[in-house]
XYZ file of C-alpha atoms in Angstrom:
577
model
C -28.242 32.954 -9.147
C -26.928 36.352 -8.927
C -25.059 38.104 -11.468
C -21.797 37.592 -9.271
C -22.600 33.818 -9.178
C -22.901 33.980 -13.116
C -19.753 35.768 -13.646
C -17.707 33.258 -11.112
C -19.093 30.149 -12.880
C -18.567 31.310 -16.554
C -15.229 33.128 -15.548
C -13.866 30.157 -14.098
C -14.853 27.644 -16.730
C -13.425 30.065 -19.764
C -10.463 30.718 -17.860
C -9.552 26.917 -17.641
C -10.349 26.207 -21.215
C -8.497 29.241 -22.504
C -5.462 28.406 -20.510
C -5.449 24.801 -21.872
C -5.553 26.051 -25.464
C -2.848 28.724 -24.890
C -0.492 26.429 -23.299
C -0.714 23.546 -25.654
C -2.016 24.954 -28.969
C -0.781 23.179 -32.067
C 1.405 19.988 -31.323
C 3.002 19.106 -34.766
C 3.128 15.506 -34.516
C 1.286 12.216 -33.354
C 3.711 11.615 -30.387
C 3.498 15.078 -28.617
C -0.542 15.064 -29.319
C -1.290 11.355 -27.967
C 1.568 11.312 -25.228
C 2.075 14.768 -24.502
C 5.853 14.873 -25.203
C 6.525 12.407 -22.073
C 7.445 15.290 -19.985
C 4.798 15.519 -17.185
C 6.026 15.397 -13.523
C 4.518 13.033 -10.867
C 1.985 15.163 -9.264
C 0.594 16.684 -12.571
C 0.169 12.807 -13.347
C -1.508 12.296 -9.983
C -3.759 15.297 -10.163
C -4.656 14.259 -13.843
C -5.613 10.675 -12.601
C -7.824 11.799 -9.763
C -9.438 14.334 -12.062
C -10.184 11.890 -14.574
C -11.872 9.658 -12.145
C -13.549 12.435 -10.064
C -16.348 13.288 -12.581
C -19.397 15.564 -11.820
C -21.041 12.327 -11.012
C -18.739 12.277 -7.990
C -19.809 15.807 -6.692
C -23.384 15.620 -7.633
C -24.192 12.052 -6.331
C -21.928 11.257 -3.773
C -23.163 13.698 -1.206
C -26.788 12.422 -2.128
C -25.527 9.081 -1.488
C -24.324 9.904 1.794
C -27.432 11.581 2.595
C -29.586 8.455 1.869
C -27.298 5.723 2.807
C -24.614 7.181 5.273
C -20.636 6.620 4.787
C -20.745 3.087 3.766
C -19.851 3.923 0.024
C -16.258 4.735 1.159
C -15.764 0.938 1.432
C -15.976 0.857 -2.422
C -12.377 2.409 -2.414
C -10.936 0.145 0.120
C -9.109 -1.932 -2.574
C -7.821 1.229 -4.581
C -4.391 1.535 -2.646
C -3.636 -2.091 -3.155
C -4.603 -1.789 -7.013
C -2.194 1.253 -7.371
C 0.751 -0.975 -6.043
C -0.054 -3.858 -8.285
C -0.176 -1.680 -11.505
C 2.882 0.264 -10.569
C 4.801 -3.019 -10.052
C 3.212 -5.114 -13.011
C 1.506 -2.920 -15.550
C 3.724 0.038 -15.795
C 7.096 -1.465 -16.655
C 5.680 -3.517 -19.378
C 3.941 -0.324 -20.991
C 6.937 1.635 -20.694
C 9.253 -1.142 -22.149
C 7.039 -1.314 -25.241
C 6.793 2.262 -25.501
C 3.059 2.042 -26.472
C 0.326 4.769 -27.162
C -2.221 2.491 -25.855
C -2.537 -0.322 -23.499
C -4.155 -2.828 -26.101
C -0.739 -2.437 -28.538
C 0.622 -4.801 -25.660
C -2.097 -7.407 -26.666
C -1.095 -7.873 -30.025
C 2.626 -8.261 -29.494
C 1.494 -10.926 -26.553
C -1.375 -12.462 -28.385
C -2.365 -11.563 -32.016
C -4.288 -8.528 -33.728
C -7.818 -10.064 -33.147
C -7.441 -10.108 -29.412
C -6.039 -6.578 -29.513
C -9.096 -5.538 -31.749
C -11.694 -7.105 -29.445
C -10.447 -5.407 -26.283
C -9.918 -2.095 -27.800
C -13.582 -2.598 -29.230
C -14.821 -3.499 -25.605
C -13.101 -0.661 -24.340
C -14.603 1.874 -27.029
C -18.422 0.475 -26.290
C -17.961 0.978 -22.559
C -15.908 4.286 -22.188
C -18.254 5.855 -25.313
C -21.280 5.325 -23.495
C -19.760 6.336 -20.177
C -18.435 9.531 -22.010
C -22.216 10.248 -22.736
C -23.211 9.614 -19.169
C -20.450 11.947 -17.976
C -21.927 14.625 -19.768
C -25.423 13.618 -19.223
C -25.073 13.482 -15.388
C -24.386 16.950 -14.558
C -26.734 18.540 -17.585
C -29.846 16.730 -16.081
C -29.210 18.267 -12.608
C -28.013 21.570 -13.816
C -30.625 22.083 -16.538
C -33.346 21.755 -13.930
C -31.799 23.609 -11.239
C -30.820 26.445 -13.487
C -33.797 26.395 -15.838
C -31.499 25.586 -18.936
C -32.649 23.366 -21.847
C -31.173 20.068 -21.455
C -29.884 19.842 -25.078
C -28.163 23.298 -24.783
C -26.575 22.235 -21.408
C -25.233 19.039 -23.109
C -24.022 21.007 -26.088
C -22.294 23.550 -23.852
C -20.303 21.198 -21.723
C -19.408 18.916 -24.810
C -18.493 22.002 -26.899
C -15.827 23.470 -24.420
C -14.376 20.070 -23.690
C -13.926 19.498 -27.675
C -12.410 22.867 -28.153
C -9.156 22.366 -26.098
C -8.869 18.649 -26.196
C -8.903 18.922 -30.035
C -6.515 21.781 -29.801
C -3.798 20.365 -27.359
C -4.316 16.665 -27.025
C -3.023 14.685 -24.141
C -1.170 17.670 -22.512
C -3.869 20.189 -22.870
C -6.213 17.464 -20.683
C -3.504 16.949 -18.236
C -2.658 20.677 -17.626
C -6.105 21.956 -17.344
C -6.967 18.971 -14.933
C -4.722 20.589 -12.364
C -6.798 23.796 -12.268
C -10.151 21.938 -12.471
C -8.869 19.892 -9.304
C -8.079 22.877 -7.551
C -11.555 24.420 -8.013
C -13.428 21.237 -7.536
C -11.600 20.357 -3.938
C -11.468 24.197 -2.953
C -15.334 24.387 -3.853
C -16.165 21.355 -1.844
C -14.267 22.076 1.132
C -15.352 25.729 1.396
C -19.132 24.107 1.094
C -18.230 21.615 3.953
C -17.105 24.513 6.153
C -20.230 26.333 5.552
C -22.630 23.661 6.171
C -20.939 22.876 9.625
C -21.284 26.479 10.521
C -25.063 26.650 9.540
C -26.041 23.519 11.765
C -27.257 25.144 15.046
C -25.640 22.813 17.423
C -21.939 22.225 17.961
C -19.641 19.879 15.826
C -19.696 17.109 18.426
C -23.423 17.177 18.988
C -23.694 17.214 15.106
C -21.345 13.993 14.891
C -23.454 12.208 17.602
C -26.525 12.969 15.953
C -25.181 11.649 12.751
C -24.076 8.297 14.458
C -27.177 7.671 16.008
C -29.066 7.904 12.922
C -26.865 5.412 11.392
C -25.099 7.852 8.728
C -21.757 7.267 10.130
C -21.891 3.421 9.196
C -18.567 3.376 7.797
C -17.293 -0.515 7.778
C -19.458 -3.440 7.488
C -17.531 -6.764 7.688
C -20.546 -8.878 7.001
C -20.116 -11.006 4.067
C -23.091 -10.555 1.647
C -23.091 -11.135 -2.109
C -25.981 -9.126 -2.663
C -24.669 -6.041 -0.710
C -23.332 -3.482 -3.052
C -20.941 -1.928 -0.392
C -19.127 -3.622 2.221
C -15.613 -4.260 3.115
C -15.101 -7.517 1.226
C -16.885 -6.071 -2.088
C -14.580 -3.251 -1.539
C -11.528 -5.249 -1.321
C -12.163 -7.927 -3.971
C -14.787 -6.957 -6.231
C -13.879 -3.175 -6.169
C -10.046 -4.340 -6.434
C -10.577 -6.013 -9.724
C -12.653 -2.941 -11.029
C -9.778 -0.589 -10.045
C -7.094 -2.827 -11.665
C -8.899 -2.899 -14.779
C -9.924 1.050 -14.764
C -6.496 2.162 -13.960
C -4.382 -0.466 -15.463
C -6.356 -1.271 -18.814
C -8.612 1.573 -19.174
C -6.965 4.022 -21.912
C -8.648 7.083 -20.235
C -6.390 6.316 -17.359
C -3.357 4.694 -18.979
C -2.886 7.591 -21.212
C -2.406 9.847 -18.173
C 0.448 8.126 -16.635
C 2.011 7.308 -20.102
C 2.662 11.018 -20.738
C 5.220 10.927 -17.565
C 8.799 11.834 -18.157
C 9.957 8.649 -16.600
C 8.520 5.310 -14.917
C 9.376 6.579 -11.618
C 7.252 9.683 -12.209
C 4.440 7.552 -13.559
C 4.665 5.311 -10.410
C 4.601 8.388 -8.013
C 1.520 9.646 -9.700
C -0.344 6.467 -9.286
C 0.549 5.999 -5.702
C -0.529 9.810 -5.146
C -3.608 8.929 -6.258
C -3.958 5.863 -4.332
C -3.181 7.536 -0.984
C -5.295 10.517 -1.807
C -8.363 9.216 -3.282
C -9.877 7.663 -0.266
C -9.489 10.835 1.859
C -11.105 12.867 -0.968
C -13.907 10.433 -1.195
C -14.304 10.513 2.608
C -14.567 14.378 2.666
C -17.270 14.517 -0.152
C -19.345 11.630 1.718
C -18.794 13.520 4.896
C -20.280 16.688 3.616
C -23.267 14.950 2.337
C -23.712 13.581 6.023
C -23.402 17.112 7.449
C -26.209 18.183 4.852
C -28.284 15.292 6.395
C -27.543 16.713 9.678
C -28.409 20.217 8.861
C -32.046 19.087 7.371
C -32.735 17.780 10.767
C -32.890 21.149 11.783
C -34.360 22.859 8.889
C -37.221 21.302 7.039
C -36.058 19.828 3.657
C -38.347 19.893 0.668
C -40.663 17.173 0.382
C -38.937 16.376 -3.021
C -35.531 17.840 -3.543
C -36.296 18.317 -7.366
C -38.531 20.923 -6.796
C -39.161 21.529 -10.355
C -41.431 18.510 -10.254
C -43.148 20.033 -7.170
C -43.636 23.235 -9.288
C -45.431 21.288 -12.121
C -47.853 19.471 -9.539
C -48.686 22.987 -8.016
C -49.984 23.930 -11.538
C -52.065 20.513 -12.075
C -55.299 19.138 -10.567
C -53.481 17.723 -7.988
C -52.387 20.994 -6.117
C -55.010 20.336 -3.253
C -53.519 16.988 -2.523
C -49.789 18.133 -2.780
C -50.903 20.975 -0.243
C -52.353 18.379 1.991
C -49.147 15.969 1.884
C -46.956 18.992 2.334
C -48.822 19.957 5.663
C -48.486 16.305 6.928
C -44.784 16.503 5.977
C -44.319 19.678 8.206
C -46.165 18.109 10.982
C -44.130 14.943 10.924
C -40.865 17.146 10.712
C -41.978 19.038 13.678
C -42.537 15.882 15.815
C -39.312 14.613 14.577
C -37.285 17.911 15.775
C -38.464 17.412 19.172
C -37.429 13.965 19.370
C -34.048 14.911 18.068
C -33.857 17.791 20.721
C -34.588 15.207 23.466
C -31.981 12.719 21.889
C -29.184 15.370 22.274
C -30.240 15.904 25.630
C -30.009 12.107 26.539
C -26.691 12.275 24.755
C -25.239 15.214 26.969
C -26.643 13.320 30.216
C -25.329 9.833 29.086
C -28.933 8.373 29.620
C -28.539 5.170 27.412
C -32.088 4.109 27.945
C -33.398 7.476 26.824
C -31.102 7.416 23.851
C -32.649 4.206 22.795
C -36.097 5.595 23.288
C -35.443 8.621 21.167
C -33.609 6.913 18.458
C -36.809 4.496 17.948
C -39.181 7.650 17.833
C -36.846 9.446 15.171
C -36.522 6.163 13.143
C -40.408 6.059 13.361
C -40.872 9.639 12.358
C -38.261 9.323 9.565
C -40.240 6.443 8.329
C -43.419 8.425 8.360
C -41.494 11.183 6.251
C -40.579 8.686 3.690
C -44.063 7.476 3.404
C -45.329 11.026 2.580
C -42.517 11.370 -0.006
C -43.530 8.286 -1.628
C -47.162 9.654 -2.033
C -45.838 12.768 -3.401
C -43.535 10.747 -5.973
C -46.981 8.667 -6.715
C -48.628 12.103 -7.421
C -45.907 13.157 -9.650
C -45.810 9.935 -11.675
C -49.717 10.131 -11.960
C -49.496 13.735 -13.374
C -46.718 12.809 -15.703
C -46.048 9.014 -16.152
C -42.301 9.776 -17.689
C -41.257 11.857 -14.701
C -38.322 11.140 -12.630
C -38.847 10.856 -9.049
C -35.574 9.551 -7.476
C -34.277 12.831 -6.288
C -30.987 11.937 -4.346
C -28.617 13.413 -6.966
C -30.457 16.766 -6.325
C -29.904 16.888 -2.687
C -26.357 18.800 -2.698
C -27.132 21.347 -5.033
C -30.650 21.798 -3.791
C -28.927 22.876 -0.448
C -26.380 24.959 -2.188
C -29.003 27.052 -4.262
C -31.261 27.472 -1.162
C -28.813 28.148 1.776
C -25.256 29.011 0.553
C -24.242 32.910 -0.054
C -23.700 34.554 -3.293
C -20.737 33.982 -5.062
C -20.315 30.596 -3.241
C -23.248 29.217 -5.331
C -21.558 30.150 -8.440
C -18.202 28.419 -7.455
C -19.969 25.359 -6.769
C -21.512 25.039 -9.983
C -18.132 25.880 -11.470
C -17.204 22.701 -9.698
C -19.927 20.458 -11.146
C -18.999 21.794 -14.778
C -15.294 21.611 -14.053
C -15.488 18.136 -13.038
C -17.637 17.211 -16.096
C -15.145 18.798 -18.526
C -12.271 17.013 -16.710
C -13.465 13.603 -17.069
C -15.051 13.954 -20.160
C -11.695 15.466 -21.804
C -9.696 12.398 -20.807
C -12.493 9.950 -22.111
C -12.519 11.615 -25.342
C -8.818 11.976 -25.720
C -8.481 8.310 -24.879
C -11.355 7.181 -27.156
C -9.673 9.195 -30.070
C -6.171 7.358 -29.301
C -7.549 4.070 -29.241
C -9.591 4.608 -32.342
C -6.498 6.027 -34.300
C -3.981 3.630 -33.232
C -5.841 0.282 -32.419
C -8.279 0.480 -35.422
C -7.518 3.242 -37.909
C -3.617 2.886 -37.935
C -3.415 -0.691 -37.459
C -6.456 -1.982 -39.654
C -7.614 0.671 -42.083
C -4.771 2.979 -43.160
C -1.401 1.621 -42.247
C 0.777 3.998 -44.478
C -0.039 7.498 -43.192
C 2.351 10.178 -41.867
C 2.786 11.307 -38.176
C 1.005 14.419 -39.178
C -1.999 12.330 -40.970
C -2.532 10.366 -37.736
C -2.417 13.340 -35.574
C -5.092 15.103 -37.702
C -6.927 11.901 -37.641
C -7.054 11.816 -33.832
C -8.281 15.433 -33.614
C -11.151 14.363 -35.921
C -11.902 11.229 -33.953
C -11.768 13.395 -30.849
C -14.509 15.629 -32.386
C -16.747 12.750 -33.576
C -16.523 11.259 -30.393
C -17.570 14.366 -28.520
C -20.520 14.885 -30.774
C -21.521 11.065 -30.032
C -21.227 11.740 -26.341
C -23.294 14.824 -26.599
C -25.869 12.955 -28.738
C -26.026 9.938 -26.334
C -26.192 12.370 -23.385
C -29.532 14.187 -25.088
C -31.379 10.804 -25.428
C -30.201 9.372 -22.023
C -32.698 8.555 -19.173
C -31.884 8.923 -15.530
C -30.769 6.029 -13.561
C -31.253 5.222 -9.992
C -28.185 7.034 -9.004
C -25.535 8.320 -11.555
C -22.478 7.326 -9.624
C -23.811 3.627 -9.463
C -24.887 3.779 -13.230
C -21.388 4.565 -14.033
C -19.854 1.821 -11.808
C -22.254 -0.845 -13.283
C -21.361 -0.024 -16.854
C -17.890 -0.307 -16.185
C -18.442 -3.642 -14.182
C -20.098 -5.007 -17.312
C -16.901 -4.816 -19.274
C -13.879 -4.221 -17.103
C -13.909 -7.789 -15.692
C -13.386 -9.229 -19.115
C -10.873 -6.838 -20.323
C -8.817 -7.208 -17.044
C -8.937 -11.081 -17.451
C -7.428 -10.694 -20.939
C -4.573 -8.518 -19.589
C -3.890 -10.871 -16.767
C -3.798 -13.918 -19.121
C -1.083 -12.001 -21.100
C 0.863 -11.088 -18.125
C 0.864 -14.238 -16.049
C 0.101 -17.151 -18.285
C 2.452 -17.407 -20.798
C 1.387 -20.875 -22.040
C -1.865 -19.491 -23.146
C -2.277 -17.985 -26.583
C -4.364 -15.879 -28.709
C -7.066 -18.216 -30.035
C -7.863 -19.451 -26.487
C -8.122 -16.164 -24.613
C -9.962 -14.630 -27.459
C -12.653 -17.208 -27.267
C -12.650 -17.120 -23.529
C -13.328 -13.147 -23.617
C -16.048 -13.469 -26.033
C -17.827 -16.538 -23.652
C -17.344 -14.431 -20.613
C -18.905 -11.283 -21.817
C -21.804 -13.184 -22.903
C -22.216 -14.712 -19.542
C -21.655 -11.457 -17.617
C -24.292 -9.823 -19.668
C -26.774 -12.844 -19.124
C -25.982 -12.700 -15.394
C -26.675 -9.160 -15.185
C -30.181 -9.538 -17.139
C -31.146 -12.444 -14.798
C -29.857 -10.721 -11.694
C -32.542 -10.058 -8.916
C -34.809 -12.610 -10.562
C -35.829 -16.022 -9.864
C -35.137 -18.582 -12.641
C -36.213 -22.208 -12.552
C -36.601 -21.908 -8.637
C -33.050 -20.243 -8.190
C -32.866 -16.737 -7.177
C -29.897 -14.619 -8.429
C -29.011 -11.881 -6.460
C -25.258 -10.580 -6.812
C -24.220 -7.054 -6.240
C -22.730 -5.704 -9.506
C -19.115 -5.110 -8.282
C -18.736 -8.545 -8.176
C -19.053 -8.915 -11.862
C -15.407 -7.596 -12.260
C -14.041 -10.420 -10.265
C -16.476 -13.054 -11.995
C -15.604 -11.701 -15.408
C -11.928 -11.577 -14.678
C -11.578 -14.947 -13.263
C -13.785 -16.578 -15.852
C -11.547 -15.383 -18.803
C -8.609 -16.732 -17.054
C -10.141 -20.183 -16.274
C -11.894 -20.650 -19.583
C -8.622 -19.496 -21.634
C -6.833 -22.213 -19.657
C -9.472 -24.680 -20.314
C -9.603 -23.944 -24.107
C -5.793 -23.993 -24.412
C -5.426 -27.453 -22.644
C -8.246 -28.616 -25.038
C -6.281 -27.262 -28.055
C -2.957 -28.674 -27.040
C 0.315 -26.977 -27.505
C 0.785 -28.012 -31.390
C -2.648 -26.871 -32.161
C -1.905 -23.649 -30.513
C 1.232 -23.082 -32.285
C -0.588 -23.658 -35.599
C -3.491 -21.362 -34.484
C -0.907 -18.556 -33.791
C 0.617 -18.893 -36.945
C -2.687 -18.891 -38.982
C -3.653 -15.716 -37.131
């Protein structure tokens, strides 16, 4: 990184944080601190919702996901617009009518205190861990690329977020997210334009090449429970995930509860519903174009080049050099077939296209075999080393090929994304801890100022927890999948509780509480045995289906328990609770 890159990166980040502190410093009561004064317009709400979901993981992992697996991840978002409509019609009016600070307040008015506390507790566990991953995700990549200490990187991100989130609360989060979204999408679009210009063939040929190498496989209608990303998992399993995330997760609910009216909040949600899919498409497409670029320019055998540098200083250096030579030879052979494929496409020789596709697939397989051998060397040298490198693909390309200034801007994009989503999470964790646990069950007679100050302390404490978790976390298969998996383990149960509250008026608190406990245990057991064979039965379920399974199980078990209790017993149970 040049001095220009460092200046742009730090200047952007400090300016955003300072702006958030300046515009929102010193709210004097709990209402303004937790709900921002209820005066945000729809487009601020929409951008805040998008920025909350678009963490650094989105910009680090999604291009790498497309590089390795093509565009099919876009199917994950097919259920999002439908989820936004349902939330706008069903969830929002209830929240506004009750004037809640958190989504979980509704559950006490509908059921009882223990159901509210249980659901808030599930949220705190899930979102508290997710906040750690949100910091850890960019830190592990950026510390490697920039040569920073991992702990220092975690503290740098966490401290900047804590400063302006503690200072200004909900409004500081929402206001800064407008600037962060501008930096994030502006930087990514600019990177996309540059990578297309760097590809040494015209745009139509780049698209043809990506298509023939199966990277533009956007929609798959084949029904397969074990497939993580297809049309059916997107419009069912992911739909339940989005209903729970946007409808019951306080990090999102707090964004639109600060709207100046029900209409403004609905418009903000719909803005997210209709812009999120194109946004993800653009980010995935950039990853595909990076893949096409590396068909003409030899990629590193491992994108995490720090691991390669360590091997070059070990006793395995001769084996590494031999493998790198093999990798270069395979790349040259593959390049020849790619040129022949482009020629066959131009001449519309379908038979030759198929022959060259087969040759390219064979050479790609050989490349992966060489990569696997290098990874084996890395592990032999350091058994604790992480060899999965898809999360490094995009930023490795940025550092190696983009001009000065743009590199700093793209690093600012990653840091801004980490700050935006982490700020929302800390803000929501603080609000839930204050309103659903501390104010409701620990200290009920405090003043508005007391609870505002308590929220600030809880924000800081959750920030410290997130930084500590990030420091001791380990790298997952793919960071964006790790966050979606963590959410899927809890969101189905939480959504089921809310849907019982909305639609099954005859089911009471004891029934839904029991159902939630049992369902969460079953989901965790299912995940533990998923991918294994138990008593001759093979269990293989894509984790997105956990959301639908958990939600439906809560509703079904709650109804059965309620029927078993009978109306008289239920009434007595409610009075006892």
